[in-house]
Tab-separated table of C-alpha atoms in Angstrom:
chain	number	residue	atom	x	y	z
A	668	MET	CA	-5.553	-15.786	-17.434
A	669	LYS	CA	-9.052	-15.547	-18.831
A	670	HIS	CA	-11.952	-14.148	-16.865
A	671	VAL	CA	-14.232	-16.789	-15.340
A	672	ASP	CA	-17.807	-15.832	-14.525
A	673	ALA	CA	-18.698	-16.816	-10.966
A	674	GLN	CA	-22.099	-18.088	-12.142
A	675	GLU	CA	-20.580	-20.536	-14.656
A	676	PRO	CA	-17.441	-22.103	-13.226
A	677	ASP	CA	-14.999	-23.188	-15.913
A	678	GLN	CA	-13.327	-26.498	-15.037
A	679	THR	CA	-10.061	-25.454	-16.702
A	680	GLY	CA	-10.103	-22.155	-14.845
A	681	LEU	CA	-10.822	-23.922	-11.570
A	682	ILE	CA	-7.919	-26.338	-12.084
A	683	GLY	CA	-5.667	-23.406	-12.954
A	684	PHE	CA	-6.829	-21.536	-9.877
A	685	ASN	CA	-6.199	-24.570	-7.655
A	686	ALA	CA	-2.707	-25.020	-9.108
A	687	GLU	CA	-1.913	-21.342	-8.553
A	688	PHE	CA	-3.344	-21.470	-5.024
A	689	GLU	CA	-1.220	-24.551	-4.230
A	690	ARG	CA	1.913	-22.905	-5.659
A	691	ALA	CA	1.287	-19.787	-3.567
A	692	ARG	CA	0.724	-21.916	-0.447
A	693	ARG	CA	4.032	-23.762	-0.938
A	694	GLU	CA	5.828	-20.466	-1.545
A	695	ARG	CA	4.280	-19.003	1.624
A	696	GLU	CA	5.364	-22.056	3.659
A	697	HIS	CA	8.902	-21.779	2.304
A	698	TRP	CA	9.015	-18.051	3.051
A	699	SER	CA	7.615	-18.670	6.518
A	700	ALA	CA	10.279	-21.295	7.287
A	701	GLU	CA	13.005	-18.993	5.970
A	702	GLN	CA	11.617	-16.091	8.018
A	703	ARG	CA	11.593	-18.223	11.196
A	704	ARG	CA	15.208	-19.262	10.525
A	705	ILE	CA	16.274	-15.624	10.136
A	706	GLU	CA	14.410	-14.591	13.300
A	707	ALA	CA	16.031	-17.455	15.245
A	708	GLU	CA	19.492	-16.396	14.064
A	709	GLN	CA	18.775	-12.801	15.081
A	710	LEU	CA	17.553	-13.914	18.506
A	711	LEU	CA	20.666	-16.047	19.060
A	712	GLU	CA	22.832	-13.092	18.065
A	713	GLN	CA	20.989	-10.841	20.550
A	714	ILE	CA	21.463	-13.431	23.310
A	715	TYR	CA	25.157	-13.759	22.486
A	716	LEU	CA	25.661	-9.987	22.484
A	717	ALA	CA	23.751	-9.613	25.763
A	718	GLN	CA	25.893	-12.299	27.394
A	719	THR	CA	29.153	-10.760	26.212
A	720	TRP	CA	27.995	-7.313	27.354
A	721	HIS	CA	26.420	-8.230	30.720
A	722	GLY	CA	28.024	-11.588	31.459
A	723	PRO	CA	26.321	-15.007	31.329
A	724	GLY	CA	24.804	-14.828	34.827
A	725	ASP	CA	23.260	-11.368	34.446
A	726	PRO	CA	19.428	-11.686	34.476
A	727	ARG	CA	18.901	-8.822	31.989
């Protein structure tokens, strides 16, 4: 990627930056959704283990 002087914005550089920014945003959203899915699975596993250890009516 070529250097773009902040005083003279290059239209091609700006379009490239926007495309890269958009790609990074989509990747972040995908990672975030995947991370939430993993955390939900871990939470369900903790609940299951707590219920099998303490019993379903135990408030712990």
